mmCIF file of C-alpha atoms and ligand atoms in Angstrom:
data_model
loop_
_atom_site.group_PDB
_atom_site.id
_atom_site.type_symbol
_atom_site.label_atom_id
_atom_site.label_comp_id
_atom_site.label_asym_id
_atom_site.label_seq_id
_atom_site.Cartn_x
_atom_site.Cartn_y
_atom_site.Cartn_z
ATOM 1 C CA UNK W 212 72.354 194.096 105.419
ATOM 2 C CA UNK W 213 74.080 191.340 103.568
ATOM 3 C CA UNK W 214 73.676 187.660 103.511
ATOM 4 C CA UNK W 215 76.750 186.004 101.554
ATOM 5 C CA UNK W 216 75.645 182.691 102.519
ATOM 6 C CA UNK W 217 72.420 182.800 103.332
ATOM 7 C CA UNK W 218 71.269 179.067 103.663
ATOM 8 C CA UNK W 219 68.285 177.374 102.058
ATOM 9 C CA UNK W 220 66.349 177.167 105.043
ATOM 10 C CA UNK W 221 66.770 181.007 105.962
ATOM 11 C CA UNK W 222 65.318 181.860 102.452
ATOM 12 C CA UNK W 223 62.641 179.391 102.548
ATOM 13 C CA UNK W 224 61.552 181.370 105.563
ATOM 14 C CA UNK W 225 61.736 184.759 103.950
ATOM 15 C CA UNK W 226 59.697 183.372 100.793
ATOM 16 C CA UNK W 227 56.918 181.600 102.377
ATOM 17 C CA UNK W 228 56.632 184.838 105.395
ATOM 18 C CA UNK W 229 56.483 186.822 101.850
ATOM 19 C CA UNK W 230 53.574 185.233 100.494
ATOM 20 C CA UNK W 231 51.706 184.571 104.087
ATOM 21 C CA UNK W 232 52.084 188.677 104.719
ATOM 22 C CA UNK W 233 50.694 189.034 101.514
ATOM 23 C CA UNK W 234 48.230 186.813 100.978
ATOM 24 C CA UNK W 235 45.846 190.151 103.147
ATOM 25 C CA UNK W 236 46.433 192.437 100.808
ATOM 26 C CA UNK W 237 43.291 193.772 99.827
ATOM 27 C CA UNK W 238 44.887 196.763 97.140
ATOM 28 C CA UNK W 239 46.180 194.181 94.394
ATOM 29 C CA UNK W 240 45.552 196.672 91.521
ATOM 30 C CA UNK W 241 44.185 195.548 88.358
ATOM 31 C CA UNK W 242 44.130 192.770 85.450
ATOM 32 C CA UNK W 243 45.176 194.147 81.942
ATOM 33 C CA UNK W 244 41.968 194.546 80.338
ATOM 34 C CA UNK W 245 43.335 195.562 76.592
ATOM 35 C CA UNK W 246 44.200 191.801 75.857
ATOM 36 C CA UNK W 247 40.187 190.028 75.736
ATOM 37 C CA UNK W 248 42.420 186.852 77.181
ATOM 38 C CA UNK W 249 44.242 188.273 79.984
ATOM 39 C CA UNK W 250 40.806 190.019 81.165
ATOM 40 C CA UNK W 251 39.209 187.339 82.575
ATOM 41 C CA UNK W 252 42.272 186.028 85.079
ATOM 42 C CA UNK W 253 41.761 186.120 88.824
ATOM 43 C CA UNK W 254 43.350 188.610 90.815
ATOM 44 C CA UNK W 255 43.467 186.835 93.461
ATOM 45 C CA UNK W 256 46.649 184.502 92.506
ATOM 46 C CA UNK W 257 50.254 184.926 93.967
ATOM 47 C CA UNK W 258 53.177 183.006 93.217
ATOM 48 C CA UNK W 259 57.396 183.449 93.921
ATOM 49 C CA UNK W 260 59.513 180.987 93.523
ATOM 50 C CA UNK W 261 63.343 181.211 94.095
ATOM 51 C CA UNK W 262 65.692 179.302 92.404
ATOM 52 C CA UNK W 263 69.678 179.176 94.463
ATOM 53 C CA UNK W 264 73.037 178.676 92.332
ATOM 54 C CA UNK W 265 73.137 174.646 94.080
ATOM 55 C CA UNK W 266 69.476 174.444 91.557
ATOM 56 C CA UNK W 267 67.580 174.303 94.987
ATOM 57 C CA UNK W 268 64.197 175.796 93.927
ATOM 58 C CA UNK W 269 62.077 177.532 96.736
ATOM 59 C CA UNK W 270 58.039 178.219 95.838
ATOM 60 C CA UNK W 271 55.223 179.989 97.527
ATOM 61 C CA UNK W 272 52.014 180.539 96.540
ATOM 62 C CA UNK W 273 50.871 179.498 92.744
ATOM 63 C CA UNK W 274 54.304 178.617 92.094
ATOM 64 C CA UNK W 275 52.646 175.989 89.457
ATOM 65 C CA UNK W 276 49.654 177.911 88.458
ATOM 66 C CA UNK W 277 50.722 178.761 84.392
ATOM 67 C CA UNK W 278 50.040 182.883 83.638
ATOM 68 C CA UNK W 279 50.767 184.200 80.100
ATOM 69 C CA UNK W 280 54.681 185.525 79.795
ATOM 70 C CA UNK W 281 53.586 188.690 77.464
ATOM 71 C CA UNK W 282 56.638 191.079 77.849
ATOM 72 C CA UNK W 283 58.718 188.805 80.089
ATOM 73 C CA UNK W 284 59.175 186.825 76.724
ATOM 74 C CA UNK W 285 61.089 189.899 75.039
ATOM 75 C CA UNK W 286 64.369 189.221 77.443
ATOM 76 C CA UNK W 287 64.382 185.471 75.920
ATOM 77 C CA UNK W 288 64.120 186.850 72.076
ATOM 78 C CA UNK W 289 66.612 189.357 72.838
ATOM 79 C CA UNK W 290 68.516 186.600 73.813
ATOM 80 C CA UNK W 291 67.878 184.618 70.777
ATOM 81 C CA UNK W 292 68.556 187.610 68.610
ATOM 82 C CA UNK W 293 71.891 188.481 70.311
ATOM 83 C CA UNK W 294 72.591 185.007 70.037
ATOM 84 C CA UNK W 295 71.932 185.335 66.364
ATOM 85 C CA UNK W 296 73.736 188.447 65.228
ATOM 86 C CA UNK W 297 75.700 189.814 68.015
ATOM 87 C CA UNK W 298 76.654 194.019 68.456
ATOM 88 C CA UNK W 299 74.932 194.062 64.733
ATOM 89 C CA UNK W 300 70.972 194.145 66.732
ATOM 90 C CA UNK W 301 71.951 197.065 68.370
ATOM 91 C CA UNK W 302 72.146 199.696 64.767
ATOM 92 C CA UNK W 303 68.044 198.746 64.675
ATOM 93 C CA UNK W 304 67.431 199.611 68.540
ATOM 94 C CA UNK W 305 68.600 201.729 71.467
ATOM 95 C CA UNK W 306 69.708 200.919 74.898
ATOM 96 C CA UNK W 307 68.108 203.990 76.914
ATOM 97 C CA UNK W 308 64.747 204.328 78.904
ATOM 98 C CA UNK W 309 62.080 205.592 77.304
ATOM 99 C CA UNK W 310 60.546 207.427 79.668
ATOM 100 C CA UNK W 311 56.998 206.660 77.212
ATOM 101 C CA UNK W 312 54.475 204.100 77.976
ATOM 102 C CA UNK W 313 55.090 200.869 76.945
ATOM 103 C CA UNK W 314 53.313 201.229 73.616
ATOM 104 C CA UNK W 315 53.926 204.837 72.505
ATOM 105 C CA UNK W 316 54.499 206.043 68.855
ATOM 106 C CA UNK W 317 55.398 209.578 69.514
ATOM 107 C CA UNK W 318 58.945 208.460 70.292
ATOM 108 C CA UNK W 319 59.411 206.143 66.938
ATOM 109 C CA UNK W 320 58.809 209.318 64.671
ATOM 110 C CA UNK W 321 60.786 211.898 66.187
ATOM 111 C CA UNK W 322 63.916 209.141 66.328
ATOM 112 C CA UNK W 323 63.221 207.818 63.022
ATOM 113 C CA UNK W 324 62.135 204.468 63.792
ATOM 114 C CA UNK W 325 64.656 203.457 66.326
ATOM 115 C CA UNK W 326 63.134 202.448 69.345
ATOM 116 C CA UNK W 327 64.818 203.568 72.567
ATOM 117 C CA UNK W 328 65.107 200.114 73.831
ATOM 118 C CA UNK W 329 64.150 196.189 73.359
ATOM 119 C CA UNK W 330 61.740 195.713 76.108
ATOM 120 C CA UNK W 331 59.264 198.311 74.890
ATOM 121 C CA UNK W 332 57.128 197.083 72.090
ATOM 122 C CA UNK W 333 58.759 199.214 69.411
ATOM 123 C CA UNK W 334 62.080 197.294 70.327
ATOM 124 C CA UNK W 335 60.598 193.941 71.307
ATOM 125 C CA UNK W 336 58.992 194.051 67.415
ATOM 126 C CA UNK W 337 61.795 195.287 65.890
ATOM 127 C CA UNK W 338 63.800 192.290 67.715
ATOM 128 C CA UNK W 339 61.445 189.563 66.535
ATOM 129 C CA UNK W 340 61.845 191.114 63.535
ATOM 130 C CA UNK W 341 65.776 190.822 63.348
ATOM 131 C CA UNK W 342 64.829 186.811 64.363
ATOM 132 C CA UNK W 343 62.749 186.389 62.100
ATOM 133 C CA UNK W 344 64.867 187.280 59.279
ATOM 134 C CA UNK W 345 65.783 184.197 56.879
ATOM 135 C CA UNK W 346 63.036 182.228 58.842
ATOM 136 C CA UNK W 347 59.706 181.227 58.357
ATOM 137 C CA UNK W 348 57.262 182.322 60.999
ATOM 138 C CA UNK W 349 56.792 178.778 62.782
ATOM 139 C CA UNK W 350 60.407 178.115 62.864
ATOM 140 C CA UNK W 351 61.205 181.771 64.370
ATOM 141 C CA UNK W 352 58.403 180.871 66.719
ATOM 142 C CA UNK W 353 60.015 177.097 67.237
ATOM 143 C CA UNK W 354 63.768 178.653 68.415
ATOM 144 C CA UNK W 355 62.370 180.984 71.053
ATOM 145 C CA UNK W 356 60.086 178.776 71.946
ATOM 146 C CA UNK W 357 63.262 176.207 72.282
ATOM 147 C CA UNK W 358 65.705 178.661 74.009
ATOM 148 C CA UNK W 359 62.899 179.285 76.581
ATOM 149 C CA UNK W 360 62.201 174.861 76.956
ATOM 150 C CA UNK W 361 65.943 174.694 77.019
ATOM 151 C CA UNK W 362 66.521 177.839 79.796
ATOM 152 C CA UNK W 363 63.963 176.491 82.110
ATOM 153 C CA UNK W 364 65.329 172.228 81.585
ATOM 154 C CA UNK W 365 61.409 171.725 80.851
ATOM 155 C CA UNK W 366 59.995 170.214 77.589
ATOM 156 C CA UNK W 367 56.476 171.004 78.673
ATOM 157 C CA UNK W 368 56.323 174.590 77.762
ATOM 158 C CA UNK W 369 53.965 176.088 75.329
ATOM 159 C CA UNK W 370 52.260 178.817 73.679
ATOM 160 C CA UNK W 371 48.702 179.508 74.859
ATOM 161 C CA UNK W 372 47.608 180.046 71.301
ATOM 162 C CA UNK W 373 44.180 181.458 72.942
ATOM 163 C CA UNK W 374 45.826 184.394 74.377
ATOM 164 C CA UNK W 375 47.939 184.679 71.434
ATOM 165 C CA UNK W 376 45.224 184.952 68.502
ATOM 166 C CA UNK W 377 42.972 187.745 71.192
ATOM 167 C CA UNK W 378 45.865 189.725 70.501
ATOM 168 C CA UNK W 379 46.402 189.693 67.176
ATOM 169 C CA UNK W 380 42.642 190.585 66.861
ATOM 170 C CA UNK W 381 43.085 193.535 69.057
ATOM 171 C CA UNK W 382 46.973 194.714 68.519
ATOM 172 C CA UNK W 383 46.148 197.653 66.451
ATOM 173 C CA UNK W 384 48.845 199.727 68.134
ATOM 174 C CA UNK W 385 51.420 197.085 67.550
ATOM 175 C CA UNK W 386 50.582 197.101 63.824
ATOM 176 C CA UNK W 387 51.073 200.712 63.184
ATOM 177 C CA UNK W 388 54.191 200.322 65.224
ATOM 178 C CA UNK W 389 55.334 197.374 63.209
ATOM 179 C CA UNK W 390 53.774 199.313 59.828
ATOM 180 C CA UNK W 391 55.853 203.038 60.880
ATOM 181 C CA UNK W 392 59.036 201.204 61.324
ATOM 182 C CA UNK W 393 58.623 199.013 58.501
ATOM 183 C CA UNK W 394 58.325 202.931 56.350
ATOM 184 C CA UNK W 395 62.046 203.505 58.286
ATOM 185 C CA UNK W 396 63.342 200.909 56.862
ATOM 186 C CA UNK W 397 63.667 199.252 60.667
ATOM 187 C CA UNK W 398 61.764 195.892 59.858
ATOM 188 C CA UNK W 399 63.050 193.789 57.049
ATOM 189 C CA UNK W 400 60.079 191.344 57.451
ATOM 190 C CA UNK W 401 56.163 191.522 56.496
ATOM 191 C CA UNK W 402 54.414 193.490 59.605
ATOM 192 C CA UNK W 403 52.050 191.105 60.086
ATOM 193 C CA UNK W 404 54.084 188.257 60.149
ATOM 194 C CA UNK W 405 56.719 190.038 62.270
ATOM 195 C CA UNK W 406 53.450 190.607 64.450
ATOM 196 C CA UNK W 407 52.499 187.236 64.387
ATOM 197 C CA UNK W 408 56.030 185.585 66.071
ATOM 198 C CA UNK W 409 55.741 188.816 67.988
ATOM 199 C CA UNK W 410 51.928 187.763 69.701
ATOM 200 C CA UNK W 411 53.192 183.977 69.900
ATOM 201 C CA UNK W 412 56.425 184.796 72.139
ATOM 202 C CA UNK W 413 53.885 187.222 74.688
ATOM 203 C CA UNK W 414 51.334 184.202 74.891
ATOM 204 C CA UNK W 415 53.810 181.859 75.410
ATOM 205 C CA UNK W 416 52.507 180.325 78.804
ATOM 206 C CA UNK W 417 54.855 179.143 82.157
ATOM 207 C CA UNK W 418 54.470 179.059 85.855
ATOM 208 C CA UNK W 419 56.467 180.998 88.216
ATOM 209 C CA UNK W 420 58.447 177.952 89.171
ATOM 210 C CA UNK W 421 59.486 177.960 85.308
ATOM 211 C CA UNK W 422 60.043 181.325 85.377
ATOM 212 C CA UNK W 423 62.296 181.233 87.702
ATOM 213 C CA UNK W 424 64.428 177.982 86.108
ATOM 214 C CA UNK W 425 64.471 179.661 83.019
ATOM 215 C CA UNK W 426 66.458 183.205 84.234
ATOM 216 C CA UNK W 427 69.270 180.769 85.487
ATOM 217 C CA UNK W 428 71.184 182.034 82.685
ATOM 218 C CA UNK W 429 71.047 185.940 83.695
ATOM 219 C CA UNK W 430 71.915 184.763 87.085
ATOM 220 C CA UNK W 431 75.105 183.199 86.394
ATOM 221 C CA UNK W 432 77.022 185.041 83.856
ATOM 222 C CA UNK W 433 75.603 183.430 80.672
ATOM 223 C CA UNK W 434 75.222 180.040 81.741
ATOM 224 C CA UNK W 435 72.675 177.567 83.650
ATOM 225 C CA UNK W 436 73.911 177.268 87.079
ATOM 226 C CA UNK W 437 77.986 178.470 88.051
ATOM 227 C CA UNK W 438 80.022 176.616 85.863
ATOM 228 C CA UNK W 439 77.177 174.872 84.607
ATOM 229 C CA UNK W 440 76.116 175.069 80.240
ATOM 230 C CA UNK W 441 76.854 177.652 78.314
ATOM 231 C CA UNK W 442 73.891 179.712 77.060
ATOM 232 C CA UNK W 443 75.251 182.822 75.794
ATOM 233 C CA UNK W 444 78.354 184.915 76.853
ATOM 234 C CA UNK W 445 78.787 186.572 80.220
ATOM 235 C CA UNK W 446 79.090 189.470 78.835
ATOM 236 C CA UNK W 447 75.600 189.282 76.865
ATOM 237 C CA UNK W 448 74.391 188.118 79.826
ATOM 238 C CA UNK W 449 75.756 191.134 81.967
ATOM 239 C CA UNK W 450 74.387 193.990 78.842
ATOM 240 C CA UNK W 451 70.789 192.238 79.131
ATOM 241 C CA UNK W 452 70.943 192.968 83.010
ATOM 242 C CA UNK W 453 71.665 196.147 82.863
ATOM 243 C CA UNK W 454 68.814 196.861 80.300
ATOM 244 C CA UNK W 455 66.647 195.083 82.583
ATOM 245 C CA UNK W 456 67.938 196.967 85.374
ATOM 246 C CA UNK W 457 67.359 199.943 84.056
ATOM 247 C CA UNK W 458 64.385 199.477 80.987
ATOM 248 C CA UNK W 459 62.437 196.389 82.274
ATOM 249 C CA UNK W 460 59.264 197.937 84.236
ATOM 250 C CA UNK W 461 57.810 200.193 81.610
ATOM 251 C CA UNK W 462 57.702 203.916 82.917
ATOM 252 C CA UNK W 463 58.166 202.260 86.767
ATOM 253 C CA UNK W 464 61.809 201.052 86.182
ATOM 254 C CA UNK W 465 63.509 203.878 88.024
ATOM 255 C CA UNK W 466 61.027 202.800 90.611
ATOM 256 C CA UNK W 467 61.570 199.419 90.444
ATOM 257 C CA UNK W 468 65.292 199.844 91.029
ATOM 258 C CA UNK W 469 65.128 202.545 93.453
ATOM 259 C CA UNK W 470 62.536 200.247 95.922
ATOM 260 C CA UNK W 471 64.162 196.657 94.525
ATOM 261 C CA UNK W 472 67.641 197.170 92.955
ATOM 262 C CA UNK W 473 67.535 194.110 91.187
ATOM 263 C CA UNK W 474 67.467 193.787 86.956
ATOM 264 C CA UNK W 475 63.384 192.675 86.248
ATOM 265 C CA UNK W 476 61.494 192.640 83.378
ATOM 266 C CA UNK W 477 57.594 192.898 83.680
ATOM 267 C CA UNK W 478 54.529 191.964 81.862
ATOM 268 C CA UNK W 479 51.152 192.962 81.804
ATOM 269 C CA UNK W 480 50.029 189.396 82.423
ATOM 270 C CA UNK W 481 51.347 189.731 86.066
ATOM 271 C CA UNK W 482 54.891 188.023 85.739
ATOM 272 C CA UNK W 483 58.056 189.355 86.716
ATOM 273 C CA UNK W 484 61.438 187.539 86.167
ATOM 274 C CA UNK W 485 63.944 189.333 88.341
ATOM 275 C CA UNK W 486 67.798 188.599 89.171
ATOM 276 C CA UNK W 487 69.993 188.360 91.528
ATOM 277 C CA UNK W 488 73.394 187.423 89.959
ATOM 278 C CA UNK W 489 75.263 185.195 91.341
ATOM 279 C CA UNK W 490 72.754 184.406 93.783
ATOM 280 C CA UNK W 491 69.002 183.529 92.499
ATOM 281 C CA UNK W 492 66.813 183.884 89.804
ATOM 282 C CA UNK W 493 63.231 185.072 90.600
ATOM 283 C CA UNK W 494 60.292 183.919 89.207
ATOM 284 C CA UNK W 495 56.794 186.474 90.737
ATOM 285 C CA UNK W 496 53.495 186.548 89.228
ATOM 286 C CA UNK W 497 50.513 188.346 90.697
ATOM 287 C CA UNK W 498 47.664 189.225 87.737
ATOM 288 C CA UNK W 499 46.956 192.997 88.895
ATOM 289 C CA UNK W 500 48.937 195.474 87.721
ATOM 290 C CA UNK W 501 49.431 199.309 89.066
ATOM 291 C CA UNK W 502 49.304 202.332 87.920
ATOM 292 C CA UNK W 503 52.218 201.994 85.114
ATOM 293 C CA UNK W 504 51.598 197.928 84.314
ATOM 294 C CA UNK W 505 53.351 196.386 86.562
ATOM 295 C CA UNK W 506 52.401 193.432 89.228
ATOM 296 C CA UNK W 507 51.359 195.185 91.961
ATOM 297 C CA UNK W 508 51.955 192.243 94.720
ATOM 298 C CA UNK W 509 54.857 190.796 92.535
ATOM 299 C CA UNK W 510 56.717 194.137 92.675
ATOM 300 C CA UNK W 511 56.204 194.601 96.199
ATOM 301 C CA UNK W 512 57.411 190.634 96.775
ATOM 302 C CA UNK W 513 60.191 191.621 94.860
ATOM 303 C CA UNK W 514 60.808 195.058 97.481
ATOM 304 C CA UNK W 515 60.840 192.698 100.332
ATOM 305 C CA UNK W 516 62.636 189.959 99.156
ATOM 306 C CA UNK W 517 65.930 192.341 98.029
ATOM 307 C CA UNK W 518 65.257 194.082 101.765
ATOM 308 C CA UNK W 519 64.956 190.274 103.381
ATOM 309 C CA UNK W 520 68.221 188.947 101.723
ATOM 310 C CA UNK W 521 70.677 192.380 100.946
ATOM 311 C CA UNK W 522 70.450 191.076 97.252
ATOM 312 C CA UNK W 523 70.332 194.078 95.955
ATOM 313 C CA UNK W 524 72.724 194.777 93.171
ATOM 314 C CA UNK W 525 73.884 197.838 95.086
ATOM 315 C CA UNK W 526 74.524 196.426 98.292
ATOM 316 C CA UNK W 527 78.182 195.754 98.883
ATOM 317 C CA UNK W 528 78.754 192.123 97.698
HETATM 318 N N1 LIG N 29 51.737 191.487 74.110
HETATM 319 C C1 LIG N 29 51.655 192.699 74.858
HETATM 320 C C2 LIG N 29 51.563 193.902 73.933
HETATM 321 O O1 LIG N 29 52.195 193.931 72.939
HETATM 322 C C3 LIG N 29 52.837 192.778 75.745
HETATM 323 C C4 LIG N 29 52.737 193.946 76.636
HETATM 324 C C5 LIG N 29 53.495 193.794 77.892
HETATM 325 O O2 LIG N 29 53.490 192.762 78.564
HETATM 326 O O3 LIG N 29 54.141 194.795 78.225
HETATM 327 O O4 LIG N 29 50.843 194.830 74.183
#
């Protein structure tokens, strides 16, 4: 099924008969526990919001309910870093799968501190790291925390610094990743303050609605809306896909592409940013995560949205 021009109206249909079908789920797996912060969040929430290449943004559910970004956030600093540095990022991280959970160090020894790819922790430190660099922790903080304002067009966005100090009381696994690359030679900063930018981009706070606004970029080639601002090149924009496409759901991402075919990254606070280029950017929170950490409702939104609309990326365009 494909839907060139499917109209506004059409897809406000399929959103809100997403969220109404739904809304009965009773199996909507369950909250990270690992972060004290994110423990305490009601399941119960549900939010998509859609936003279409003429900027017409479609919401159901929570759509302005705000949910802590945690891994979402590593897409925007890879951004930022690529921005930065260019092809040069990718001689201090890979571009495979991992085919570990999210947080494994078995993989960092055996490939000598190189992590397989940016969105699992390994990679997402190792690119705060690289931003970082030259920068003192509040200003590395202050530019992601800008790209992501300027992404989304919203001024309002902020860190919830809450979430982000239960983490750093609680990441010990992220400090002996940070600490074992640091020993390779793949972190040019101080752990703990690479750690630090690294727990204030995860607890950076947004709604779904922002979410969505602020993946415009991945939609269209690099920039806001088609033929709208620059962010970064198409080309960028096009490699970040196709690491989202195939690296953005933890050990569910040949899952996620073989139910969804759309890129996605996923955190364990519920979000998922997902992409349809040329067509929408996809902003899906739901707080309870399956088996592997992803949304459990948001992922299955996701399913039925790229069935709804023949977005996905493998459908003939
Ligand atoms: N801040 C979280 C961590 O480092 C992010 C995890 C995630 O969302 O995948 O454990």
């Amino acid at each position: 099924m494909t839907h060139s021009a499917l109209s506004t109206d059409a897809l406000r249909v399929i959103v809100t008969e997403i969220a109404e079908e739904l809304a009965e789920s009773d199996d909507r797996g369950r909250v990270a526990s690992y972060i004290p912060q994110l423990a305490c969040i009601d399941p119960q929430q549900f939010a998509l919001s859609v936003v279409t290449p003429d900027g017409d943004v479609i919401n159901a559910g929570d759509a302005d309910t705000p949910f802590s970004i945690q891994s979402v956030s590593k897409v925007f600093t890879l951004a930022v870093a690529l921005g930065q540095m260019g092809e040069s990022l990718w001689s201090r991280v890979g571009r495979e799968p991992s085919g570990d959970p999210f947080n494994s160090i078995v993989q960092l020894e055996h490939e000598q501190g190189i992590p397989r790819n940016p969105f699992i922790n390994a990679g997402a430190i190792a690119v705060t790291d690289a931003v970082l660099s030259g920068y003192e922790p509040r200003e590395a903080i202050g530019l992601i925390v800008e790209f992501i304002r300027y992404t989304a067009g919203d001024d309002t966005i902020m860190i919830d610094e809450t979430v982000a100090r239960s983490e750093e009381a609680t990441g010990y696994r992220n400090t002996a990743l940070a600490n074992f690359m640091r020993d390779f030679g793949n972190l040019t900063c101080d752990p703990a303050m690479t750690l630090g930018v690294y727990y204030h981009q995860c607890a950076v706070a947004m709604t779904a609605r922002q979410l969505a606004l602020a993946g415009r970029f991945l939609a269209y080639d690099g920039c806001l809306a088609p033929g709208g601002s620059r962010v970064i090149s198409g080309r960028m924009a096009r490699q970040i896909n196709a690491l989202m496409l195939t690296c953005g759901h933890y050990d569910g991402s040949g899952e996620f592409a073989f139910r969804v075919g759309l890129p996605g990254k996923s955190g364990v606070g519920g979000a998922i940013l997902a992409v349809a280029p040329g067509r929408a950017s996809i902003g899906c929170w739901s707080p309870g995560l399956n088996a592997v950490g992803n949304s459990q409702l948001a992922s299955r939104a996701l399913e039925m949205l790229a069935d709804r609309t023949g977005w996905s990326v493998f459908a003939p365009h």
